[in-house]
């Protein structure tokens, strides 16, 4: 009797996966394998590896419970070849499989690996995403600029989310202008639910401690959901406790508050424990029931059916060399402080510190703190891309690379963002309370006591003056630079140069 082998990857933990659809469980073996190749293509955060391995092991249990035959290869299996290709090849022989099936992976590298298999597997579309590759191509074809906002409207119409007939609910597509409140310490901050590790997770934690104990980040306490049931409970908690304020404080940062009103759902959605469209429907229901305001619900839905789908479209459209783009010719090596968190800048210390502890920082910390610092100091975008890919528990290349290379570093030359997300200390001061406890003064522009972002910002504008002068969204800032007195320009550039020299010598500003 011919057998089909279905390979399920560590970020494909969904029972309705395309590769399983229509198959007879009696003639199918499902293969999940922990392999060193995937666990080490970048130096992943310890919590990220533990999360993925534990979620994979729990998913294997879930599939067995649903009647599938599952072959699960653990990392410490002595026969483990260490690669996906090696494990599929071994499994074909072991199960005398005549066919191999897989849902398309989330990375060019893995796609190339799978295409090198003999027999070449049936590679099926990943329809957990709303927008197929062909639909994205159709939308992008012939457009001068690929702006997310227009793509998002297409997805709103397609799903009917927050639509009243053909019109957007509330008469507007986007309520972002309402979402800029500064958070204050006396706000009630909901905390994400914490899940005690069960026996399966404890085994994984031991394995990770033993094999990856010198990787970046702290492994324990480990409290992430790793089962579908726990993920669904975490989603429900977010909808009731945090979603109502999600919009208001989306761009805020506050000392000691790692999560604010963010959902922490990205790893759960990205590995397949939660369905993105179902999450959006839950959020919409909260608005229709009067339990959450429209600006919050629209903001949340836009992140998922807008940004999340859009960056995936960009990743696959632009091809495997996208991660090597470097439109601003930035070549500075990644300073050690990204790994140690040792810096006098309170904003950077907070973002990197919580990254070490939790494998998590929220969007504005990624974009406007660690990303902004890298942009202003001219860090090699590929090195930075590898850092983001390693350190966050939700990091998979299809989503991380466009956010880093495109949105954060402008390294694709403006394909994704119409202007660089560059900011001086004033932005951090406006959106957070970090500056109050910082050793640097945000009010000072130059000198060793001044917030380094102030001089670095103008140094960045000066370095790219000619390039930015032609960008309508940057022209005003270039004119401000041009009008500055030469002595002021020189003082700013010297201050930046002194900071960069110290950074290059020591890997930190301390
Ligand atoms: P929330 O703020 O609660 O947002 C809700 C959901 O919207 C998220 O769970 C996520 O699924 C989606 N979302 C929000 N923003 C984006 C976005 N820009 N792109 C795609 N989806 C989005 N996101 C990842 O999932 N993986 C990554 O590796 C990743 N790397 C990033 C690197 C950089 C430099 C930047 C600037 C952003 C990156 N993001 C990445 C996007 C975003 O920062 C995270 O999705 C978000 O911080 C996850 O936390 P959350 O679940 O609490 O999000
Ligand atoms: C990220 C990751 C890790 C750490 N380990 C595994 C693994 O051992 N086995 C596996 O199938 N997948 C793993 N993954 C997820 C893959 O790297 C992911 O499927 C690809 O990057 C494509 O998105």
Short mmCIF file of C-alpha atoms in Angstrom, two decimals, residues 1-6 27-32 69-73 87-100:
data_model
loop_
_atom_site.label_atom_id
_atom_site.label_comp_id
_atom_site.label_asym_id
_atom_site.label_seq_id
_atom_site.Cartn_x
_atom_site.Cartn_y
_atom_site.Cartn_z
CA UNK A 1 0.00 0.00 0.00
CA UNK A 2 1.56 3.35 -1.04
CA UNK A 3 2.32 5.73 1.84
CA UNK A 4 2.53 9.48 1.88
CA UNK A 5 5.02 11.22 4.11
CA UNK A 6 3.97 14.69 5.27
CA UNK A 27 -1.91 5.75 4.55
CA UNK A 28 -0.03 8.74 5.87
CA UNK A 29 2.91 9.29 8.19
CA UNK A 30 3.43 12.77 9.55
CA UNK A 31 7.06 13.69 10.18
CA UNK A 32 8.16 16.36 12.64
CA UNK A 69 0.49 8.41 12.72
CA UNK A 70 3.30 10.73 13.75
CA UNK A 71 7.02 10.07 13.52
CA UNK A 72 8.71 12.59 15.81
CA UNK A 73 12.52 12.82 15.67
CA UNK A 87 15.58 13.54 8.11
CA UNK A 88 13.09 13.43 5.23
CA UNK A 89 15.46 11.17 3.28
CA UNK A 90 15.78 8.79 6.24
CA UNK A 91 12.03 8.83 6.83
CA UNK A 92 11.25 8.01 3.18
CA UNK A 93 13.21 4.76 3.59
CA UNK A 94 11.91 4.04 7.09
CA UNK A 95 8.27 4.34 6.02
CA UNK A 96 8.73 3.22 2.41
CA UNK A 97 6.96 6.37 1.34
CA UNK A 98 6.21 6.83 -2.33
CA UNK A 99 5.21 10.50 -2.02
CA UNK A 100 6.29 13.43 0.11
#
